[in-house]
PDB file of C-alpha atoms in Angstrom:
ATOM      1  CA  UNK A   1     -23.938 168.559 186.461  1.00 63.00           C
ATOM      2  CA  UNK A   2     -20.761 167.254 188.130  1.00 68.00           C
ATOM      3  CA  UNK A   3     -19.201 166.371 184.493  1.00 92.00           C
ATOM      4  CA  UNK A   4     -15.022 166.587 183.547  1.00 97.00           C
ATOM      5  CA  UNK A   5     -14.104 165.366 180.921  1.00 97.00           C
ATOM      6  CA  UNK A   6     -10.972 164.226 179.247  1.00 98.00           C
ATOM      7  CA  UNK A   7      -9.261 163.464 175.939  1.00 97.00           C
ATOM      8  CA  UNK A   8      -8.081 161.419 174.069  1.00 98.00           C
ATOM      9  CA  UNK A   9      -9.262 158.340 175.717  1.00 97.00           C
ATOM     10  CA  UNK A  10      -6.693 156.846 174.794  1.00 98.00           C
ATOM     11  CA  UNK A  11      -2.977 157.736 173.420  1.00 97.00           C
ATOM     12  CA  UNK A  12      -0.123 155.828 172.473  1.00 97.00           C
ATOM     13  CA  UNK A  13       3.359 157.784 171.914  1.00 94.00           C
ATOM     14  CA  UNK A  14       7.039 157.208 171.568  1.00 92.00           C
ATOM     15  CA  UNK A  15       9.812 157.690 173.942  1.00 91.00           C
ATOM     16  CA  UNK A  16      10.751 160.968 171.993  1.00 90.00           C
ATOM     17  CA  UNK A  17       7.507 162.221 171.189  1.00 91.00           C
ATOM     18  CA  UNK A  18       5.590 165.510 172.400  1.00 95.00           C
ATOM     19  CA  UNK A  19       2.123 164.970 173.455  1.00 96.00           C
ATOM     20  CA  UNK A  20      -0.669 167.073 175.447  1.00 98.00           C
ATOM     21  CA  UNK A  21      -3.344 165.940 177.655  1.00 98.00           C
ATOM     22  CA  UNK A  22      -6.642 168.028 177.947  1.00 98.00           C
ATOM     23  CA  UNK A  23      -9.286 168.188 180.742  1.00 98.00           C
ATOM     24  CA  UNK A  24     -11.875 170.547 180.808  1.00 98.00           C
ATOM     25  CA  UNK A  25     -14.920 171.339 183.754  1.00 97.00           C
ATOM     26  CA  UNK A  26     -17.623 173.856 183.835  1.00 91.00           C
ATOM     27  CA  UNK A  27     -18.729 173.538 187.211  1.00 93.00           C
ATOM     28  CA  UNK A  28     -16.920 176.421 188.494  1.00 92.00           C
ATOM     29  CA  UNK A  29     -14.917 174.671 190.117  1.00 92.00           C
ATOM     30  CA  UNK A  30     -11.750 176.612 191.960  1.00 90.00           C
ATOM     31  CA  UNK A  31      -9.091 173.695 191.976  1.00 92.00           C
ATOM     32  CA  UNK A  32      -7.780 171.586 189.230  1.00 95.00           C
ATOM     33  CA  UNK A  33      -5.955 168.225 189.478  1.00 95.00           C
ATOM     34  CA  UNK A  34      -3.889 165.063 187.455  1.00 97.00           C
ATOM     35  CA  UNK A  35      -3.249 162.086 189.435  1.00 97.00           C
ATOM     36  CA  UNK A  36      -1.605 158.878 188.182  1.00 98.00           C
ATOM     37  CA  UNK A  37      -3.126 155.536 188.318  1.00 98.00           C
ATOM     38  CA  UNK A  38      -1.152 152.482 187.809  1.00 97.00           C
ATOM     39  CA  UNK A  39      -3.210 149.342 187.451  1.00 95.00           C
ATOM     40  CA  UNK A  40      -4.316 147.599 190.545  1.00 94.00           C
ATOM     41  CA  UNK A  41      -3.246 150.515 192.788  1.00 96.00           C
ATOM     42  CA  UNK A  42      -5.423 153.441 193.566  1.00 96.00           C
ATOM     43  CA  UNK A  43      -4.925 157.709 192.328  1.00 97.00           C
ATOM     44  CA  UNK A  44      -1.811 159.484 192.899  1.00 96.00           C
ATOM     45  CA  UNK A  45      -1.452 163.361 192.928  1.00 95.00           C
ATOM     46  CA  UNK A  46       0.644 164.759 190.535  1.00 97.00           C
ATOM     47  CA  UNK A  47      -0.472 168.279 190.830  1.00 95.00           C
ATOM     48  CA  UNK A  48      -3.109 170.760 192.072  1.00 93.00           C
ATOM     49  CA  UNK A  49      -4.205 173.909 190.663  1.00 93.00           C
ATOM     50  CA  UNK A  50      -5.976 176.443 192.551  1.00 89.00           C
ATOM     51  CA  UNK A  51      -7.108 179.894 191.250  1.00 88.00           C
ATOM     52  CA  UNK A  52      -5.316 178.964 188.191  1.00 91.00           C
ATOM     53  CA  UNK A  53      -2.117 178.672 189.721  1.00 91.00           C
ATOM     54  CA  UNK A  54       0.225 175.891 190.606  1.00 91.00           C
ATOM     55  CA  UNK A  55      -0.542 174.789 194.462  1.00 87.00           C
ATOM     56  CA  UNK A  56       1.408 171.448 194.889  1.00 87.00           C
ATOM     57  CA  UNK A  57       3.738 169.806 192.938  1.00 89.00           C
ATOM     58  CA  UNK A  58       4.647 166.135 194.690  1.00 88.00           C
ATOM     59  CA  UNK A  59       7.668 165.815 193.126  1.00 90.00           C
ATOM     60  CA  UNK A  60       6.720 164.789 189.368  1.00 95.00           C
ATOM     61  CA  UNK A  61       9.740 164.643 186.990  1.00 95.00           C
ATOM     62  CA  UNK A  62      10.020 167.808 184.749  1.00 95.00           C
ATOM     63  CA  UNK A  63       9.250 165.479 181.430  1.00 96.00           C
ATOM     64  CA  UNK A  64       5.132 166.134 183.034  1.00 97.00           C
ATOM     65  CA  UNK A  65       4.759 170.257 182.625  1.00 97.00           C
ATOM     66  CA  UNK A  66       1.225 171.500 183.834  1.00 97.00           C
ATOM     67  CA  UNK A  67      -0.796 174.251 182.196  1.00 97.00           C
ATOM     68  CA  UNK A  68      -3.926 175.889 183.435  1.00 96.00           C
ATOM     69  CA  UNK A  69      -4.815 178.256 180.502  1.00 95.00           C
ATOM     70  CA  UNK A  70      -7.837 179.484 182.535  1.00 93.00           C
ATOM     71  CA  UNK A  71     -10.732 178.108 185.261  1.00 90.00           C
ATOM     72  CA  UNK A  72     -12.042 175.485 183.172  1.00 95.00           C
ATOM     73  CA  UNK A  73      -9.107 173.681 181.376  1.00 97.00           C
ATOM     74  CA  UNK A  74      -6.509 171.669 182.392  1.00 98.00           C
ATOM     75  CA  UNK A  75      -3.458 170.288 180.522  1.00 98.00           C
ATOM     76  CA  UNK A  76      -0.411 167.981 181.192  1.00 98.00           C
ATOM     77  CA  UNK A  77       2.220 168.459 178.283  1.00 98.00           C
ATOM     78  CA  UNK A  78       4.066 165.108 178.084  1.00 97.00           C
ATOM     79  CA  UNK A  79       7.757 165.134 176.581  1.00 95.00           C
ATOM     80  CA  UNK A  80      10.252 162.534 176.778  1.00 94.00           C
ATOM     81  CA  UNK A  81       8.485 160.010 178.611  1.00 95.00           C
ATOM     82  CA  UNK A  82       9.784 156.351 180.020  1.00 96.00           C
ATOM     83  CA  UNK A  83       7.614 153.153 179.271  1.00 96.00           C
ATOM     84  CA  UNK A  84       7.041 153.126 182.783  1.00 96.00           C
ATOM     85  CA  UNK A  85       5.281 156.358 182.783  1.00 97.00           C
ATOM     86  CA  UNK A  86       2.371 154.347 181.054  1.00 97.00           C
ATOM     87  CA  UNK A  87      -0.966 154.368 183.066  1.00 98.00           C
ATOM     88  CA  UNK A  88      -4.468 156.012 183.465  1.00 98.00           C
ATOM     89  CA  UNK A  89      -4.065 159.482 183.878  1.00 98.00           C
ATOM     90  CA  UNK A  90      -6.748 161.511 185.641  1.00 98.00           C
ATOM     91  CA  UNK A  91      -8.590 164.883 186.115  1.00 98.00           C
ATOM     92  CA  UNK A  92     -10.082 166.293 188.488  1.00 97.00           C
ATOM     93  CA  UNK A  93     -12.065 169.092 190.493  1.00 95.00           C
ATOM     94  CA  UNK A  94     -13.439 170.581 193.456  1.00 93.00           C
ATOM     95  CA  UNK A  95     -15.540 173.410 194.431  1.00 89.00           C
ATOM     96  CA  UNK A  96     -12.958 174.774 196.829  1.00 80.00           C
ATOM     97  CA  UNK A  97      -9.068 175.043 196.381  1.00 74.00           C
ATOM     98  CA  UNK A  98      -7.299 172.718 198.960  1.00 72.00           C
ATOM     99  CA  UNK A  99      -6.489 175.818 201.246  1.00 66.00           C
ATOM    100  CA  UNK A 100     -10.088 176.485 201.422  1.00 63.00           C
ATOM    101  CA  UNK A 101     -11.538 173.389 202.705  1.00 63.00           C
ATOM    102  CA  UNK A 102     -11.714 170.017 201.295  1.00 75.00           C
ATOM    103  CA  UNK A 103     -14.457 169.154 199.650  1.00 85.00           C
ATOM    104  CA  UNK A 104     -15.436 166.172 197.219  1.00 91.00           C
ATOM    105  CA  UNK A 105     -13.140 165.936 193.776  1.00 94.00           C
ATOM    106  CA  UNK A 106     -15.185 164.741 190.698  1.00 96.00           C
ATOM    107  CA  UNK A 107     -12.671 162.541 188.412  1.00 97.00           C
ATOM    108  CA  UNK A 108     -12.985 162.725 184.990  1.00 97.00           C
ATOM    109  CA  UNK A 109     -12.976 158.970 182.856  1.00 97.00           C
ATOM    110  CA  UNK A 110      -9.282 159.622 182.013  1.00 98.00           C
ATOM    111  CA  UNK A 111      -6.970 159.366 179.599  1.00 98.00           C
ATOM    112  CA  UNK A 112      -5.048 155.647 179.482  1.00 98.00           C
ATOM    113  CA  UNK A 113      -1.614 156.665 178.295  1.00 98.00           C
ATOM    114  CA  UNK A 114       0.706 153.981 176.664  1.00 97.00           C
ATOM    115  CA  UNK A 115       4.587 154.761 176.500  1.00 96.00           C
ATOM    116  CA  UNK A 116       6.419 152.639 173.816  1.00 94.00           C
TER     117      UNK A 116
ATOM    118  CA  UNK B   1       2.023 158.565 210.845  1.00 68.00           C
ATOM    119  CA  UNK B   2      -0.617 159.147 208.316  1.00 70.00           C
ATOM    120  CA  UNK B   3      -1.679 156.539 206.485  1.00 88.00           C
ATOM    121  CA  UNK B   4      -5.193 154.729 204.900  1.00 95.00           C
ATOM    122  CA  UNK B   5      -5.834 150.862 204.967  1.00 97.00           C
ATOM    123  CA  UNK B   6      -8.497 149.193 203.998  1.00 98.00           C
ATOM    124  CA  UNK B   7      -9.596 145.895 204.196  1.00 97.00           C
ATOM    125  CA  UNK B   8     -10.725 143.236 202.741  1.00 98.00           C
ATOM    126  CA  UNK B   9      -8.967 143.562 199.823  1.00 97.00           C
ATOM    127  CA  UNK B  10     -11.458 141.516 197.940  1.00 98.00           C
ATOM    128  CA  UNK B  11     -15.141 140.491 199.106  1.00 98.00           C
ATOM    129  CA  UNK B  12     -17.222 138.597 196.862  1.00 98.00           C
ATOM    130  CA  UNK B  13     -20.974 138.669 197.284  1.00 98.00           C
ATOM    131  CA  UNK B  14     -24.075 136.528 196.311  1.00 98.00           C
ATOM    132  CA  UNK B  15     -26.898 138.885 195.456  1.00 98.00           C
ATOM    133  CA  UNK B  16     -28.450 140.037 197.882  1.00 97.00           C
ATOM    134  CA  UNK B  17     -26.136 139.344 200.735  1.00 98.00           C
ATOM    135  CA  UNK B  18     -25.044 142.072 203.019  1.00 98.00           C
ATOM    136  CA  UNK B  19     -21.581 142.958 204.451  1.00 98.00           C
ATOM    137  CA  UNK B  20     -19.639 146.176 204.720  1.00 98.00           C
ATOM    138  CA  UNK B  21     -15.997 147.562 204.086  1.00 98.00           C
ATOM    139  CA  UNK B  22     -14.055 149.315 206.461  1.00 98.00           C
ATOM    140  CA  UNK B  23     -11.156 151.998 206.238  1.00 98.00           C
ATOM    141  CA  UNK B  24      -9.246 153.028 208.824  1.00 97.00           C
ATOM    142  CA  UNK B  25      -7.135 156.130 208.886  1.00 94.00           C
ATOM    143  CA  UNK B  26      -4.636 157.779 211.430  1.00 90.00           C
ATOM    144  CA  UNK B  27      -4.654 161.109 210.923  1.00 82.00           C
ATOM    145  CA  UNK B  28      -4.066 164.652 212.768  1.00 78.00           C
ATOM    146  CA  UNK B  29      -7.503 166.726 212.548  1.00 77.00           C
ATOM    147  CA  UNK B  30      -9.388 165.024 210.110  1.00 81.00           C
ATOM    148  CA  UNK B  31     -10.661 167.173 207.149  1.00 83.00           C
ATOM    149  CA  UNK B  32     -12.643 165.018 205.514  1.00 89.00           C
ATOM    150  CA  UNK B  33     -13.385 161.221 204.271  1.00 94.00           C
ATOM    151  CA  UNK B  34     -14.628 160.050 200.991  1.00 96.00           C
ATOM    152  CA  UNK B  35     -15.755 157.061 199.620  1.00 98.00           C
ATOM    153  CA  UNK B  36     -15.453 156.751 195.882  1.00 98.00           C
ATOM    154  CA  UNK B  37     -16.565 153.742 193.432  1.00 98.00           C
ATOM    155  CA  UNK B  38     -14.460 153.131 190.213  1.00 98.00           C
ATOM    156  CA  UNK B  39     -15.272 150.772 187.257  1.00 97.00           C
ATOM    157  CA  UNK B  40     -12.199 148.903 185.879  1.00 95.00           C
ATOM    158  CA  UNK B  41     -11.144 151.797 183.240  1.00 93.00           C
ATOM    159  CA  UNK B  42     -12.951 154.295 184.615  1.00 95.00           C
ATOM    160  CA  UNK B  43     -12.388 157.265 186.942  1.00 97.00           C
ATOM    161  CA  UNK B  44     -13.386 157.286 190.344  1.00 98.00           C
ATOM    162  CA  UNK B  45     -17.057 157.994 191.209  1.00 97.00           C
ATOM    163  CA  UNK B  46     -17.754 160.193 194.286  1.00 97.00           C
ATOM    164  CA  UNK B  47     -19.996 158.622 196.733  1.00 97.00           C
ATOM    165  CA  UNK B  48     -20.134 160.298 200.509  1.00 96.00           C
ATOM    166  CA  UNK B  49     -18.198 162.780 202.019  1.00 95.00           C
ATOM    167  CA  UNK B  50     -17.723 162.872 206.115  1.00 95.00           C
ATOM    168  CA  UNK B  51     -16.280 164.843 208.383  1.00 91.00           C
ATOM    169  CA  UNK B  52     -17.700 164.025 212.205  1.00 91.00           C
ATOM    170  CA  UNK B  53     -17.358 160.710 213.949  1.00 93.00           C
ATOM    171  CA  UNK B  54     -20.995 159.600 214.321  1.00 96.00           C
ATOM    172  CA  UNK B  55     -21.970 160.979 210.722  1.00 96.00           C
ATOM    173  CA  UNK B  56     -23.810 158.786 208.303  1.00 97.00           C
ATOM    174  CA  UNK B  57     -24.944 159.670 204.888  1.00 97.00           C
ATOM    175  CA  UNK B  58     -26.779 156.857 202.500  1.00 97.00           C
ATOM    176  CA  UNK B  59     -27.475 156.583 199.101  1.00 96.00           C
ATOM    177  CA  UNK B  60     -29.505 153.559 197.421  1.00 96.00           C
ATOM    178  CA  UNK B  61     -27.914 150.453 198.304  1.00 97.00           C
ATOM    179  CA  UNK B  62     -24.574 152.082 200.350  1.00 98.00           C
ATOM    180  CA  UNK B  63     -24.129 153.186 203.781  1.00 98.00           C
ATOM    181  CA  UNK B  64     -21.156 155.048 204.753  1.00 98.00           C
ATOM    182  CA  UNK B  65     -20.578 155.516 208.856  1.00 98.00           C
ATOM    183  CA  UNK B  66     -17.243 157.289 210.216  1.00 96.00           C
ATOM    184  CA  UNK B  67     -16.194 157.012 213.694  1.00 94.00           C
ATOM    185  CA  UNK B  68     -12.925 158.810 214.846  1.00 90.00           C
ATOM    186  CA  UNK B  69     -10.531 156.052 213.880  1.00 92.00           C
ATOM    187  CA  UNK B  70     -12.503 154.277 210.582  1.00 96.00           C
ATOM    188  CA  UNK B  71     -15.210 154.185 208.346  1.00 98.00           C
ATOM    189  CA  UNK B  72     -17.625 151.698 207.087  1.00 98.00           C
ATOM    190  CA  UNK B  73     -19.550 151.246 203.814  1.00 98.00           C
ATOM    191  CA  UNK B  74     -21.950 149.438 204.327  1.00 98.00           C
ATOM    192  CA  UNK B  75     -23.974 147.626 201.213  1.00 98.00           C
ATOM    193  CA  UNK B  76     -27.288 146.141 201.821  1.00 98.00           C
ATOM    194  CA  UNK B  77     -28.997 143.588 199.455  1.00 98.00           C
ATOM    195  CA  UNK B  78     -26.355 144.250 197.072  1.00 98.00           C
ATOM    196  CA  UNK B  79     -26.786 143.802 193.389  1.00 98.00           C
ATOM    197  CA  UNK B  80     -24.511 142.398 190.653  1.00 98.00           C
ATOM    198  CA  UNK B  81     -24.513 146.172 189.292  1.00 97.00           C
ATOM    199  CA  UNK B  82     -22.305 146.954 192.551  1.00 98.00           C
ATOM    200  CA  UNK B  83     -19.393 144.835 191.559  1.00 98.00           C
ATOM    201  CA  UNK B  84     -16.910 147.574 191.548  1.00 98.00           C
ATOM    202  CA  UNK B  85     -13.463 148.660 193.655  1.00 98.00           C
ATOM    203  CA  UNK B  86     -14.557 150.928 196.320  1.00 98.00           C
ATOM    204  CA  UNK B  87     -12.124 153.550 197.424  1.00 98.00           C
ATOM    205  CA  UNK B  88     -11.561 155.216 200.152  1.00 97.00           C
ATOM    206  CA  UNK B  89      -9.593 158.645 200.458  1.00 96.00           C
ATOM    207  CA  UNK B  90      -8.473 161.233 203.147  1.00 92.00           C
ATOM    208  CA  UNK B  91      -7.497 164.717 203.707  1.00 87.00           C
ATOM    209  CA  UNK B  92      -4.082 164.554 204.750  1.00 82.00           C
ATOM    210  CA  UNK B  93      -2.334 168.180 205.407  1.00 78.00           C
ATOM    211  CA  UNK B  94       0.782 168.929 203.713  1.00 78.00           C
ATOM    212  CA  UNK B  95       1.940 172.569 204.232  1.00 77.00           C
ATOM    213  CA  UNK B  96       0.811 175.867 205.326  1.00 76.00           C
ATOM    214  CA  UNK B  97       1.161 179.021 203.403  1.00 74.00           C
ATOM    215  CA  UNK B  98       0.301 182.880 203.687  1.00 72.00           C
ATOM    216  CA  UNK B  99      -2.017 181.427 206.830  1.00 72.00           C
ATOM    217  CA  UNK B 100      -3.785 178.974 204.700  1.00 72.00           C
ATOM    218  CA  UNK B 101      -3.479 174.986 205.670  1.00 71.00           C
ATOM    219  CA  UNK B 102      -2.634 173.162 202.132  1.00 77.00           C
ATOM    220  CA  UNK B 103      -3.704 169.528 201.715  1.00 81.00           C
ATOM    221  CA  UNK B 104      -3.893 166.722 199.581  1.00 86.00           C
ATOM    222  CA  UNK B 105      -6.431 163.516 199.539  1.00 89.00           C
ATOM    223  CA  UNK B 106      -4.519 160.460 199.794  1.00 91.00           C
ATOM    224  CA  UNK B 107      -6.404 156.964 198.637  1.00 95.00           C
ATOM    225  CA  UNK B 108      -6.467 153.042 200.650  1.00 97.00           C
ATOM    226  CA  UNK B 109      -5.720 150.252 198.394  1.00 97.00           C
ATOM    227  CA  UNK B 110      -9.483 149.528 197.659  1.00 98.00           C
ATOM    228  CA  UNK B 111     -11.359 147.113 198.091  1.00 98.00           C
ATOM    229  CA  UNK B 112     -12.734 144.986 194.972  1.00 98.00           C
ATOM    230  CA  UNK B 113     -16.437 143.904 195.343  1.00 98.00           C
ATOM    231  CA  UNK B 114     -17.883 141.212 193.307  1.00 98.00           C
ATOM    232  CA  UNK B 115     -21.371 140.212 193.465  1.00 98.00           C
ATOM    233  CA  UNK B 116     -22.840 136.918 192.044  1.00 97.00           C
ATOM    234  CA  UNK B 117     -25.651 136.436 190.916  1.00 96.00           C
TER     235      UNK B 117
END
């Protein structure tokens, strides 16, 4: 089983609302990860977890905040966003963390996030 | 510097007929290639993973070669069920810490495949 999943599918918020992301794998999986797609370009890494604990950060404004409440769950607290924060917004996983080796990440369908 | 292109940026396809995508990469000590297929509003699917110039792995349809500058998918007899963007990403190193080499997979363009029927 090589499953993450995500939810919502879908979310629409305000420019002042507070809203949470969740993804969740039971693969045993090591490392955690949200990337940002925009449409018609391809994933970009927000953040990697690894043993539960913040690895990278590239540089994502502080209105993103990251949360790995244990191996299996992932969640990106949203606060404050802009309207051009709106995209898909994916999960993902792999065996290994990054400082282990690089192996294959298995996405999860994502979450397409609408700022108004 | 370190970088992924790929090319075309769109192929269309009749049925059946047989090309391939390519991906080149410049990179320092590579860790890793992977090919990945995503459905408009989907996440990406994982395909192959390389690591050695002269590896090949297949799966149905899809052929994915690396050599020590690019890779190729190939896609033989294709179907319209392959209509798809096909991604290509690869290990690029970031930092080091505590003796460990941190890293991050960074994706080409894609390339959007439509196939006719």
């Amino acid at each position: 089983d090589t499953e993450v999943t995500q939810t919502p599918k879908h979310l629409v918020m305000g420019m002042t609302n507070k809203k949470s992301l969740k993804c969740e794998q039971h693969m045993g999986h090591r490392a955690m990860y949200w990337y940002k797609q925009k449409a018609k370009k391809p994933p970009e890494l927000m953040f990697v977890y690894s043993y539960e604990k913040l690895s990278i950060n590239e540089s994502v404004p502080s209105r993103f905040s990251p949360e790995c409440p244990n191996s299996s769950l992932l969640n990106l607290h949203l606060h404050a966003l802009q309207p051009e924060d709106s995209a898909l917004y994916l999960c993902a996983s792999s065996r290994h963390s990054p400082g282990q080796g690089q192996d294959e990440q298995y996405f999860g369908p994502g979450t397409r996030l609408t700022v108004t | 510097e370190d970088q992924v292109t790929q090319s075309p940026e769109a192929l269309r396809l009749q049925e059946g007929e047989s090309s391939s995508l390519n991906c080149s990469y410049t990179v320092s000590g590579l860790r890793g290639l992977f090919w990945y297929r995503q459905d408009p509003g989907k996440g990406p699917e994982f395909l192959f993973t390389l690591y050695s110039a002269g590896e090949e792995k297949e799966k149905e349809r899809l052929k994915a070669t690396l050599t020590k500058k690019e890779s190729f998918l190939h896609i033989t007899a294709p179907k319209p069920e392959d209509s798809a963007t096909y991604l290509c990403a690869v290990h690029f190193p970031l930092f080091n810490a505590g003796g460990t080499s941190y890293g991050k997979l960074t994706f080409g363009q894609g390339t959007i495949l439509t196939v006719h029927p």
